[in-house]
């Protein structure tokens, strides 16, 4: 069913200095340097207004209404409902016997457990859609009898969903969520980043004297060829550098989520000379833009740490 809403290559020149001494004594270690080509104009980090403008119309309208003191709205279009996500509220989902209601979750989360109050008379079946490597999680809901009700709790790698289920004469076809608090958090982080004084050192200055043997290019980038997909990823043992393509200059910057214990967390990054600079190492991260089925995501995996060879 069509929804009414839409929800680094780094060229590293290694200059090897020094030569073998013509003596019996061991030669002194050679001084090495790494040069990163400068980019004429770096894409600016997105402002809060730009992040908001990149959201679907319903999310923009919801945030505007909320800023005016209104509660987060629920959007309905026939038998399709878009709820605002909250870990506290318990939205009602109408179902019916002999029909399934599709509950769609965020595309960057995985269902870890499902708890339903009435396991005898209700079915809650996990499912998925989209790219098998990055599937979108769904749950198919179906009551066995009319006039019954129960509750459902869904645990994922990012959220906990609490829902009330009712078996009535008319079932919802689709139920999905939008995540306004996360958009607002990204906007606040963007404003905080804009308020920070600009760093004096460029990426080239930052790693110009790094021993090339300390640079780790063992990263795998997977996902669709979207505007923000990095050309290559590498780290210097402390920072991770994502070289973005030229197309990124005219696209909204994505959010960066890093795998953490029990789920993921949003991490800030800096834009320096055509690179996204992350001030920490990670095993896996995801660049995410958009919401729902219209969400694009690119996964970055540290191959060394994934195989157990890294630090």
PDB file of C-alpha atoms in Angstrom:
ATOM      1  CA  UNK A   1       0.000   0.000   0.000  1.00  0.00           C
ATOM      2  CA  UNK A   2       1.422   3.375  -0.893  1.00  0.00           C
ATOM      3  CA  UNK A   3       1.901   5.551   2.143  1.00  0.00           C
ATOM      4  CA  UNK A   4       0.687   9.141   2.309  1.00  0.00           C
ATOM      5  CA  UNK A   5       4.018  10.097   3.784  1.00  0.00           C
ATOM      6  CA  UNK A   6       7.571   9.601   2.838  1.00  0.00           C
ATOM      7  CA  UNK A   7       9.442   8.092   7.097  1.00  0.00           C
ATOM      8  CA  UNK A   8      36.715   7.807   2.671  1.00  0.00           C
ATOM      9  CA  UNK A   9      38.372   7.198  -2.207  1.00  0.00           C
ATOM     10  CA  UNK A  10      40.945   8.832  -0.088  1.00  0.00           C
ATOM     11  CA  UNK A  11      44.055   9.514  -2.059  1.00  0.00           C
ATOM     12  CA  UNK A  12      46.812   9.054   0.502  1.00  0.00           C
ATOM     13  CA  UNK A  13      50.294   9.894  -0.693  1.00  0.00           C
ATOM     14  CA  UNK A  14      52.875   8.170   1.429  1.00  0.00           C
ATOM     15  CA  UNK A  15      56.145  10.061   1.366  1.00  0.00           C
ATOM     16  CA  UNK A  16      58.801   7.736   2.622  1.00  0.00           C
ATOM     17  CA  UNK A  17      61.854   9.548   3.908  1.00  0.00           C
ATOM     18  CA  UNK A  18      65.226   8.248   4.850  1.00  0.00           C
ATOM     19  CA  UNK A  19      67.465   5.683   3.245  1.00  0.00           C
ATOM     20  CA  UNK A  20      69.403   2.661   4.413  1.00  0.00           C
ATOM     21  CA  UNK A  21      72.631   3.618   6.085  1.00  0.00           C
ATOM     22  CA  UNK A  22      75.807   2.085   4.581  1.00  0.00           C
ATOM     23  CA  UNK A  23      77.029   0.987   7.968  1.00  0.00           C
ATOM     24  CA  UNK A  24      76.869  -2.090  10.064  1.00  0.00           C
ATOM     25  CA  UNK A  25      74.795  -0.276  12.682  1.00  0.00           C
ATOM     26  CA  UNK A  26      70.999  -0.522  12.388  1.00  0.00           C
ATOM     27  CA  UNK A  27      69.528   2.399  10.414  1.00  0.00           C
ATOM     28  CA  UNK A  28      67.502   5.034  12.237  1.00  0.00           C
ATOM     29  CA  UNK A  29      63.714   4.784  11.778  1.00  0.00           C
ATOM     30  CA  UNK A  30      62.565   6.611   8.658  1.00  0.00           C
ATOM     31  CA  UNK A  31      60.335   9.671   9.111  1.00  0.00           C
ATOM     32  CA  UNK A  32      57.087   9.281   7.280  1.00  0.00           C
ATOM     33  CA  UNK A  33      54.250  11.604   6.577  1.00  0.00           C
ATOM     34  CA  UNK A  34      50.765  11.354   5.205  1.00  0.00           C
ATOM     35  CA  UNK A  35      49.266  13.990   2.986  1.00  0.00           C
ATOM     36  CA  UNK A  36      45.523  14.275   2.446  1.00  0.00           C
ATOM     37  CA  UNK A  37      44.459  16.385  -0.542  1.00  0.00           C
ATOM     38  CA  UNK A  38      42.707  19.556   0.406  1.00  0.00           C
ATOM     39  CA  UNK A  39      39.126  20.097  -0.676  1.00  0.00           C
ATOM     40  CA  UNK A  40      38.339  23.568  -1.959  1.00  0.00           C
ATOM     41  CA  UNK A  41      35.022  23.850  -0.182  1.00  0.00           C
ATOM     42  CA  UNK A  42      33.778  21.639   2.605  1.00  0.00           C
ATOM     43  CA  UNK A  43      30.097  20.861   3.001  1.00  0.00           C
ATOM     44  CA  UNK A  44      28.716  22.697   5.976  1.00  0.00           C
ATOM     45  CA  UNK A  45      27.226  20.705   8.799  1.00  0.00           C
ATOM     46  CA  UNK A  46      23.420  20.898   8.611  1.00  0.00           C
ATOM     47  CA  UNK A  47      21.639  23.394  10.799  1.00  0.00           C
ATOM     48  CA  UNK A  48      18.555  22.587  12.825  1.00  0.00           C
ATOM     49  CA  UNK A  49      16.424  24.273  10.155  1.00  0.00           C
ATOM     50  CA  UNK A  50      17.996  22.110   7.431  1.00  0.00           C
ATOM     51  CA  UNK A  51      17.419  18.921   9.421  1.00  0.00           C
ATOM     52  CA  UNK A  52      13.784  19.892   9.905  1.00  0.00           C
ATOM     53  CA  UNK A  53      13.369  20.748   6.219  1.00  0.00           C
ATOM     54  CA  UNK A  54      14.596  17.253   5.272  1.00  0.00           C
ATOM     55  CA  UNK A  55      11.761  15.586   7.217  1.00  0.00           C
ATOM     56  CA  UNK A  56       8.468  14.429   5.653  1.00  0.00           C
ATOM     57  CA  UNK A  57       5.615  16.998   5.730  1.00  0.00           C
ATOM     58  CA  UNK A  58       3.816  15.224   8.559  1.00  0.00           C
ATOM     59  CA  UNK A  59       6.866  15.322  10.809  1.00  0.00           C
ATOM     60  CA  UNK A  60       7.509  19.001  10.047  1.00  0.00           C
ATOM     61  CA  UNK A  61       3.877  19.813  10.825  1.00  0.00           C
ATOM     62  CA  UNK A  62       3.963  17.769  14.026  1.00  0.00           C
ATOM     63  CA  UNK A  63       7.063  19.554  15.317  1.00  0.00           C
ATOM     64  CA  UNK A  64       5.586  22.947  14.471  1.00  0.00           C
ATOM     65  CA  UNK A  65       2.378  22.092  16.323  1.00  0.00           C
ATOM     66  CA  UNK A  66       4.328  20.734  19.278  1.00  0.00           C
ATOM     67  CA  UNK A  67       6.430  23.902  19.503  1.00  0.00           C
ATOM     68  CA  UNK A  68       3.136  25.794  19.761  1.00  0.00           C
ATOM     69  CA  UNK A  69       2.187  23.693  22.785  1.00  0.00           C
ATOM     70  CA  UNK A  70       0.118  21.039  21.044  1.00  0.00           C
ATOM     71  CA  UNK A  71       0.536  17.293  21.745  1.00  0.00           C
ATOM     72  CA  UNK A  72       2.176  15.096  19.130  1.00  0.00           C
ATOM     73  CA  UNK A  73      -0.527  14.346  16.535  1.00  0.00           C
ATOM     74  CA  UNK A  74      -1.584  11.006  15.091  1.00  0.00           C
ATOM     75  CA  UNK A  75      -2.062  10.903  11.322  1.00  0.00           C
ATOM     76  CA  UNK A  76      -4.785   8.762   9.781  1.00  0.00           C
ATOM     77  CA  UNK A  77      -5.531   7.986   6.164  1.00  0.00           C
ATOM     78  CA  UNK A  78      -8.294   5.438   5.878  1.00  0.00           C
ATOM     79  CA  UNK A  79      -7.079   2.175   7.413  1.00  0.00           C
ATOM     80  CA  UNK A  80      -3.488   3.434   7.782  1.00  0.00           C
ATOM     81  CA  UNK A  81      -2.268   5.162  10.940  1.00  0.00           C
ATOM     82  CA  UNK A  82       0.993   6.948  11.759  1.00  0.00           C
ATOM     83  CA  UNK A  83       1.568   7.269  15.522  1.00  0.00           C
ATOM     84  CA  UNK A  84       4.188   9.412  17.285  1.00  0.00           C
ATOM     85  CA  UNK A  85       6.574   7.103  19.081  1.00  0.00           C
ATOM     86  CA  UNK A  86       6.707   7.355  22.847  1.00  0.00           C
ATOM     87  CA  UNK A  87       8.074   4.879  25.366  1.00  0.00           C
ATOM     88  CA  UNK A  88       5.258   5.900  27.739  1.00  0.00           C
ATOM     89  CA  UNK A  89       2.064   6.125  25.678  1.00  0.00           C
ATOM     90  CA  UNK A  90       0.118   3.046  24.616  1.00  0.00           C
ATOM     91  CA  UNK A  91      -1.577   3.612  21.241  1.00  0.00           C
ATOM     92  CA  UNK A  92      -4.616   1.519  20.355  1.00  0.00           C
ATOM     93  CA  UNK A  93      -4.470  -0.794  17.333  1.00  0.00           C
ATOM     94  CA  UNK A  94      -7.783  -2.071  15.964  1.00  0.00           C
ATOM     95  CA  UNK A  95      -7.656  -5.569  14.473  1.00  0.00           C
ATOM     96  CA  UNK A  96     -10.235  -8.066  13.242  1.00  0.00           C
ATOM     97  CA  UNK A  97     -10.519 -11.863  12.858  1.00  0.00           C
ATOM     98  CA  UNK A  98      -9.586 -13.259   9.458  1.00  0.00           C
ATOM     99  CA  UNK A  99      -7.478 -10.175   8.731  1.00  0.00           C
ATOM    100  CA  UNK A 100      -3.884  -9.181   9.512  1.00  0.00           C
ATOM    101  CA  UNK A 101      -2.748  -5.761  10.646  1.00  0.00           C
ATOM    102  CA  UNK A 102       0.814  -4.818   9.688  1.00  0.00           C
ATOM    103  CA  UNK A 103       2.820  -3.125  12.428  1.00  0.00           C
ATOM    104  CA  UNK A 104       5.937  -1.531  10.911  1.00  0.00           C
ATOM    105  CA  UNK A 105       8.905  -0.435  13.017  1.00  0.00           C
ATOM    106  CA  UNK A 106      11.913   1.746  12.225  1.00  0.00           C
ATOM    107  CA  UNK A 107      14.241   0.463   9.522  1.00  0.00           C
ATOM    108  CA  UNK A 108      17.354   0.703  11.708  1.00  0.00           C
ATOM    109  CA  UNK A 109      16.155  -1.542  14.523  1.00  0.00           C
ATOM    110  CA  UNK A 110      15.792  -5.267  15.081  1.00  0.00           C
ATOM    111  CA  UNK A 111      13.106  -6.983  17.138  1.00  0.00           C
ATOM    112  CA  UNK A 112      14.643  -8.804  20.111  1.00  0.00           C
ATOM    113  CA  UNK A 113      11.483  -9.990  21.881  1.00  0.00           C
ATOM    114  CA  UNK A 114       7.681  -9.812  21.775  1.00  0.00           C
ATOM    115  CA  UNK A 115       5.366 -10.141  24.785  1.00  0.00           C
ATOM    116  CA  UNK A 116       1.590 -10.375  24.259  1.00  0.00           C
ATOM    117  CA  UNK A 117      -0.916 -10.631  27.082  1.00  0.00           C
ATOM    118  CA  UNK A 118      -3.240 -13.183  25.464  1.00  0.00           C
ATOM    119  CA  UNK A 119      -1.100 -15.752  23.660  1.00  0.00           C
ATOM    120  CA  UNK A 120      -4.024 -18.145  23.132  1.00  0.00           C
ATOM    121  CA  UNK A 121      -6.329 -15.894  21.167  1.00  0.00           C
ATOM    122  CA  UNK A 122      -3.897 -13.489  19.493  1.00  0.00           C
ATOM    123  CA  UNK A 123      -1.128 -14.024  16.955  1.00  0.00           C
ATOM    124  CA  UNK A 124       1.850 -11.649  16.743  1.00  0.00           C
ATOM    125  CA  UNK A 125       4.174 -12.893  14.010  1.00  0.00           C
ATOM    126  CA  UNK A 126       7.539 -11.179  13.291  1.00  0.00           C
ATOM    127  CA  UNK A 127       8.240 -10.433   9.631  1.00  0.00           C
ATOM    128  CA  UNK A 128      10.550  -8.246   7.550  1.00  0.00           C
ATOM    129  CA  UNK A 129      10.662  -6.433   4.228  1.00  0.00           C
ATOM    130  CA  UNK A 130      13.207  -4.769   1.979  1.00  0.00           C
ATOM    131  CA  UNK A 131      16.874  -5.611   1.531  1.00  0.00           C
ATOM    132  CA  UNK A 132      17.657  -8.839   3.439  1.00  0.00           C
ATOM    133  CA  UNK A 133      20.943  -7.296   4.544  1.00  0.00           C
ATOM    134  CA  UNK A 134      19.133  -4.303   6.083  1.00  0.00           C
ATOM    135  CA  UNK A 135      15.539  -5.435   6.552  1.00  0.00           C
ATOM    136  CA  UNK A 136      12.674  -3.367   7.908  1.00  0.00           C
ATOM    137  CA  UNK A 137      11.065  -5.056  10.923  1.00  0.00           C
ATOM    138  CA  UNK A 138       7.326  -5.795  10.912  1.00  0.00           C
ATOM    139  CA  UNK A 139       4.882  -7.653  13.141  1.00  0.00           C
ATOM    140  CA  UNK A 140       1.708  -9.194  11.706  1.00  0.00           C
ATOM    141  CA  UNK A 141      -1.175  -8.997  14.208  1.00  0.00           C
ATOM    142  CA  UNK A 142      -4.304 -11.158  14.082  1.00  0.00           C
ATOM    143  CA  UNK A 143      -6.977 -11.963  16.683  1.00  0.00           C
ATOM    144  CA  UNK A 144      -8.750 -15.321  16.685  1.00  0.00           C
ATOM    145  CA  UNK A 145     -12.104 -13.992  17.967  1.00  0.00           C
ATOM    146  CA  UNK A 146     -14.084 -10.744  17.825  1.00  0.00           C
ATOM    147  CA  UNK A 147     -14.654  -8.582  20.876  1.00  0.00           C
ATOM    148  CA  UNK A 148     -11.397  -9.405  22.655  1.00  0.00           C
ATOM    149  CA  UNK A 149      -8.529  -7.161  23.745  1.00  0.00           C
ATOM    150  CA  UNK A 150      -5.006  -7.486  25.052  1.00  0.00           C
ATOM    151  CA  UNK A 151      -1.713  -5.614  25.217  1.00  0.00           C
ATOM    152  CA  UNK A 152       1.499  -6.015  23.238  1.00  0.00           C
ATOM    153  CA  UNK A 153       5.059  -5.060  24.132  1.00  0.00           C
ATOM    154  CA  UNK A 154       7.736  -5.114  21.447  1.00  0.00           C
ATOM    155  CA  UNK A 155      11.413  -4.917  22.413  1.00  0.00           C
ATOM    156  CA  UNK A 156      13.903  -3.819  19.753  1.00  0.00           C
ATOM    157  CA  UNK A 157      17.526  -2.733  19.570  1.00  0.00           C
ATOM    158  CA  UNK A 158      16.395   0.911  19.750  1.00  0.00           C
ATOM    159  CA  UNK A 159      12.928   1.171  21.284  1.00  0.00           C
ATOM    160  CA  UNK A 160      10.302  -0.442  23.477  1.00  0.00           C
ATOM    161  CA  UNK A 161       6.783  -0.273  22.034  1.00  0.00           C
ATOM    162  CA  UNK A 162       3.677  -0.589  24.246  1.00  0.00           C
ATOM    163  CA  UNK A 163       0.384  -1.076  22.387  1.00  0.00           C
ATOM    164  CA  UNK A 164      -3.224  -1.937  23.197  1.00  0.00           C
ATOM    165  CA  UNK A 165      -4.830  -4.393  20.778  1.00  0.00           C
ATOM    166  CA  UNK A 166      -8.596  -4.601  20.159  1.00  0.00           C
ATOM    167  CA  UNK A 167     -10.513  -7.046  18.007  1.00  0.00           C
ATOM    168  CA  UNK A 168     -13.364  -5.159  16.386  1.00  0.00           C
ATOM    169  CA  UNK A 169     -15.364  -5.177  13.205  1.00  0.00           C
ATOM    170  CA  UNK A 170     -12.865  -3.111  11.224  1.00  0.00           C
ATOM    171  CA  UNK A 171      -9.097  -3.665  11.179  1.00  0.00           C
ATOM    172  CA  UNK A 172      -6.322  -1.219  10.469  1.00  0.00           C
ATOM    173  CA  UNK A 173      -4.263  -2.278   7.475  1.00  0.00           C
ATOM    174  CA  UNK A 174      -1.032  -0.591   8.511  1.00  0.00           C
ATOM    175  CA  UNK A 175       0.335   0.986  11.676  1.00  0.00           C
ATOM    176  CA  UNK A 176       3.677   2.826  11.695  1.00  0.00           C
ATOM    177  CA  UNK A 177       5.513   5.365  13.820  1.00  0.00           C
ATOM    178  CA  UNK A 178       7.387   8.611  13.451  1.00  0.00           C
ATOM    179  CA  UNK A 179      10.049   9.634  15.977  1.00  0.00           C
ATOM    180  CA  UNK A 180       9.826  13.398  16.672  1.00  0.00           C
ATOM    181  CA  UNK A 181      11.941  13.355  19.830  1.00  0.00           C
ATOM    182  CA  UNK A 182      14.856  11.932  17.847  1.00  0.00           C
ATOM    183  CA  UNK A 183      14.498  14.616  15.187  1.00  0.00           C
ATOM    184  CA  UNK A 184      14.480  17.304  17.863  1.00  0.00           C
ATOM    185  CA  UNK A 185      17.569  15.745  19.490  1.00  0.00           C
ATOM    186  CA  UNK A 186      19.373  15.876  16.141  1.00  0.00           C
ATOM    187  CA  UNK A 187      18.338  19.517  15.702  1.00  0.00           C
ATOM    188  CA  UNK A 188      19.608  20.410  19.170  1.00  0.00           C
ATOM    189  CA  UNK A 189      22.886  18.607  18.491  1.00  0.00           C
ATOM    190  CA  UNK A 190      23.261  20.540  15.224  1.00  0.00           C
ATOM    191  CA  UNK A 191      22.722  23.855  17.013  1.00  0.00           C
ATOM    192  CA  UNK A 192      25.253  22.864  19.680  1.00  0.00           C
ATOM    193  CA  UNK A 193      27.781  21.956  17.005  1.00  0.00           C
ATOM    194  CA  UNK A 194      27.239  25.270  15.217  1.00  0.00           C
ATOM    195  CA  UNK A 195      27.835  27.093  18.514  1.00  0.00           C
ATOM    196  CA  UNK A 196      31.220  25.465  19.027  1.00  0.00           C
ATOM    197  CA  UNK A 197      34.234  27.477  17.826  1.00  0.00           C
ATOM    198  CA  UNK A 198      35.639  26.217  14.555  1.00  0.00           C
ATOM    199  CA  UNK A 199      38.743  24.066  14.833  1.00  0.00           C
ATOM    200  CA  UNK A 200      41.888  25.675  13.500  1.00  0.00           C
ATOM    201  CA  UNK A 201      43.405  22.465  12.211  1.00  0.00           C
ATOM    202  CA  UNK A 202      42.270  20.803   9.009  1.00  0.00           C
ATOM    203  CA  UNK A 203      42.169  17.054   8.504  1.00  0.00           C
ATOM    204  CA  UNK A 204      45.478  17.308   6.666  1.00  0.00           C
ATOM    205  CA  UNK A 205      47.084  19.159   9.574  1.00  0.00           C
ATOM    206  CA  UNK A 206      45.628  16.712  12.051  1.00  0.00           C
ATOM    207  CA  UNK A 207      47.234  13.605  10.544  1.00  0.00           C
ATOM    208  CA  UNK A 208      50.035  15.062   8.425  1.00  0.00           C
ATOM    209  CA  UNK A 209      52.747  13.537  10.626  1.00  0.00           C
ATOM    210  CA  UNK A 210      51.054  10.223  11.384  1.00  0.00           C
ATOM    211  CA  UNK A 211      53.049   7.096  10.659  1.00  0.00           C
ATOM    212  CA  UNK A 212      51.214   5.441   7.721  1.00  0.00           C
ATOM    213  CA  UNK A 213      51.441   2.109   9.502  1.00  0.00           C
ATOM    214  CA  UNK A 214      49.091   3.572  12.124  1.00  0.00           C
ATOM    215  CA  UNK A 215      46.341   4.317   9.590  1.00  0.00           C
ATOM    216  CA  UNK A 216      43.689   1.628   9.452  1.00  0.00           C
ATOM    217  CA  UNK A 217      41.656   1.322   6.256  1.00  0.00           C
ATOM    218  CA  UNK A 218      39.956  -1.880   7.404  1.00  0.00           C
ATOM    219  CA  UNK A 219      36.386  -0.660   7.040  1.00  0.00           C
ATOM    220  CA  UNK A 220      33.577  -2.041   4.906  1.00  0.00           C
ATOM    221  CA  UNK A 221      30.884   0.304   3.602  1.00  0.00           C
ATOM    222  CA  UNK A 222      27.592  -1.298   2.529  1.00  0.00           C
ATOM    223  CA  UNK A 223      24.244   0.048   1.440  1.00  0.00           C
ATOM    224  CA  UNK A 224      22.640   1.850  -1.488  1.00  0.00           C
ATOM    225  CA  UNK A 225      24.548   4.434  -3.527  1.00  0.00           C
ATOM    226  CA  UNK A 226      22.914   7.408  -1.833  1.00  0.00           C
ATOM    227  CA  UNK A 227      24.369  10.911  -1.793  1.00  0.00           C
ATOM    228  CA  UNK A 228      25.973  10.518   1.622  1.00  0.00           C
ATOM    229  CA  UNK A 229      27.630   7.114   1.106  1.00  0.00           C
ATOM    230  CA  UNK A 230      31.326   7.534   2.045  1.00  0.00           C
ATOM    231  CA  UNK A 231      33.955   6.886  -0.600  1.00  0.00           C
ATOM    232  CA  UNK A 232      36.247   5.349   2.004  1.00  0.00           C
ATOM    233  CA  UNK A 233      36.626   5.139   5.759  1.00  0.00           C
ATOM    234  CA  UNK A 234      39.829   5.009   7.806  1.00  0.00           C
ATOM    235  CA  UNK A 235      41.049   5.775  11.320  1.00  0.00           C
ATOM    236  CA  UNK A 236      44.276   6.955  12.938  1.00  0.00           C
ATOM    237  CA  UNK A 237      43.789   4.981  16.133  1.00  0.00           C
ATOM    238  CA  UNK A 238      41.753   7.739  17.757  1.00  0.00           C
ATOM    239  CA  UNK A 239      39.466   9.297  15.149  1.00  0.00           C
ATOM    240  CA  UNK A 240      37.469   7.800  12.285  1.00  0.00           C
ATOM    241  CA  UNK A 241      37.414   9.725   8.987  1.00  0.00           C
ATOM    242  CA  UNK A 242      34.614   9.365   6.435  1.00  0.00           C
ATOM    243  CA  UNK A 243      35.347  10.927   3.063  1.00  0.00           C
ATOM    244  CA  UNK A 244      32.088  12.058   1.552  1.00  0.00           C
ATOM    245  CA  UNK A 245      31.410  12.291  -2.201  1.00  0.00           C
ATOM    246  CA  UNK A 246      30.864  15.604  -3.963  1.00  0.00           C
ATOM    247  CA  UNK A 247      27.119  14.892  -4.099  1.00  0.00           C
ATOM    248  CA  UNK A 248      26.990  15.327  -0.318  1.00  0.00           C
ATOM    249  CA  UNK A 249      27.426  19.065  -0.710  1.00  0.00           C
ATOM    250  CA  UNK A 250      23.847  19.426  -1.986  1.00  0.00           C
ATOM    251  CA  UNK A 251      22.237  16.804   0.289  1.00  0.00           C
ATOM    252  CA  UNK A 252      21.036  16.863   3.868  1.00  0.00           C
ATOM    253  CA  UNK A 253      23.596  15.398   6.238  1.00  0.00           C
ATOM    254  CA  UNK A 254      22.573  12.076   7.785  1.00  0.00           C
ATOM    255  CA  UNK A 255      22.480  11.077  11.427  1.00  0.00           C
ATOM    256  CA  UNK A 256      25.297   8.828  12.663  1.00  0.00           C
ATOM    257  CA  UNK A 257      24.309   5.919  14.893  1.00  0.00           C
ATOM    258  CA  UNK A 258      26.955   3.724  16.552  1.00  0.00           C
ATOM    259  CA  UNK A 259      26.299   0.226  17.838  1.00  0.00           C
ATOM    260  CA  UNK A 260      26.404   0.176  21.633  1.00  0.00           C
ATOM    261  CA  UNK A 261      25.554  -2.325  24.334  1.00  0.00           C
ATOM    262  CA  UNK A 262      21.896  -3.210  23.953  1.00  0.00           C
ATOM    263  CA  UNK A 263      21.235  -1.018  20.932  1.00  0.00           C
ATOM    264  CA  UNK A 264      22.512   2.083  19.176  1.00  0.00           C
ATOM    265  CA  UNK A 265      23.280   5.667  20.138  1.00  0.00           C
ATOM    266  CA  UNK A 266      23.450   8.866  18.138  1.00  0.00           C
ATOM    267  CA  UNK A 267      26.966  10.285  17.889  1.00  0.00           C
ATOM    268  CA  UNK A 268      28.018  13.744  16.766  1.00  0.00           C
ATOM    269  CA  UNK A 269      30.654  14.276  14.094  1.00  0.00           C
ATOM    270  CA  UNK A 270      32.546  17.248  12.690  1.00  0.00           C
ATOM    271  CA  UNK A 271      32.830  18.300   9.060  1.00  0.00           C
ATOM    272  CA  UNK A 272      36.423  19.084   8.084  1.00  0.00           C
ATOM    273  CA  UNK A 273      37.615  19.559   4.517  1.00  0.00           C
ATOM    274  CA  UNK A 274      35.230  17.100   2.909  1.00  0.00           C
ATOM    275  CA  UNK A 275      35.480  14.565   5.737  1.00  0.00           C
ATOM    276  CA  UNK A 276      33.194  13.603   8.560  1.00  0.00           C
ATOM    277  CA  UNK A 277      35.433  13.236  11.629  1.00  0.00           C
ATOM    278  CA  UNK A 278      34.207  11.023  14.471  1.00  0.00           C
ATOM    279  CA  UNK A 279      36.126  11.482  17.718  1.00  0.00           C
ATOM    280  CA  UNK A 280      36.043   7.805  18.676  1.00  0.00           C
ATOM    281  CA  UNK A 281      36.509   4.368  17.174  1.00  0.00           C
ATOM    282  CA  UNK A 282      33.596   2.003  16.571  1.00  0.00           C
ATOM    283  CA  UNK A 283      32.918  -1.554  15.506  1.00  0.00           C
ATOM    284  CA  UNK A 284      29.850  -0.654  13.443  1.00  0.00           C
ATOM    285  CA  UNK A 285      27.996   2.522  12.613  1.00  0.00           C
ATOM    286  CA  UNK A 286      25.036   3.483  10.456  1.00  0.00           C
ATOM    287  CA  UNK A 287      24.443   6.715   8.537  1.00  0.00           C
ATOM    288  CA  UNK A 288      20.682   7.299   8.412  1.00  0.00           C
ATOM    289  CA  UNK A 289      18.538   9.833   6.559  1.00  0.00           C
ATOM    290  CA  UNK A 290      14.753   9.933   6.232  1.00  0.00           C
ATOM    291  CA  UNK A 291      12.059   7.985   8.080  1.00  0.00           C
ATOM    292  CA  UNK A 292       9.982   4.856   7.594  1.00  0.00           C
ATOM    293  CA  UNK A 293      10.102   3.116   4.244  1.00  0.00           C
ATOM    294  CA  UNK A 294      11.709   6.192   2.720  1.00  0.00           C
ATOM    295  CA  UNK A 295      14.678   5.922   5.083  1.00  0.00           C
ATOM    296  CA  UNK A 296      18.125   5.389   3.557  1.00  0.00           C
ATOM    297  CA  UNK A 297      20.910   3.836   5.591  1.00  0.00           C
ATOM    298  CA  UNK A 298      24.552   3.035   4.954  1.00  0.00           C
ATOM    299  CA  UNK A 299      26.398   0.647   7.264  1.00  0.00           C
ATOM    300  CA  UNK A 300      30.092   1.046   8.138  1.00  0.00           C
ATOM    301  CA  UNK A 301      31.784  -1.967   9.712  1.00  0.00           C
ATOM    302  CA  UNK A 302      35.294  -2.261  11.086  1.00  0.00           C
ATOM    303  CA  UNK A 303      36.508  -5.438   9.406  1.00  0.00           C
ATOM    304  CA  UNK A 304      39.477  -5.887  11.772  1.00  0.00           C
ATOM    305  CA  UNK A 305      37.434  -5.545  14.939  1.00  0.00           C
ATOM    306  CA  UNK A 306      34.609  -7.643  13.485  1.00  0.00           C
ATOM    307  CA  UNK A 307      37.049 -10.497  12.833  1.00  0.00           C
ATOM    308  CA  UNK A 308      38.660 -10.095  16.224  1.00  0.00           C
ATOM    309  CA  UNK A 309      41.977  -8.818  14.859  1.00  0.00           C
ATOM    310  CA  UNK A 310      41.547  -5.243  15.934  1.00  0.00           C
ATOM    311  CA  UNK A 311      42.297  -3.667  19.247  1.00  0.00           C
TER     312      UNK A 311
END
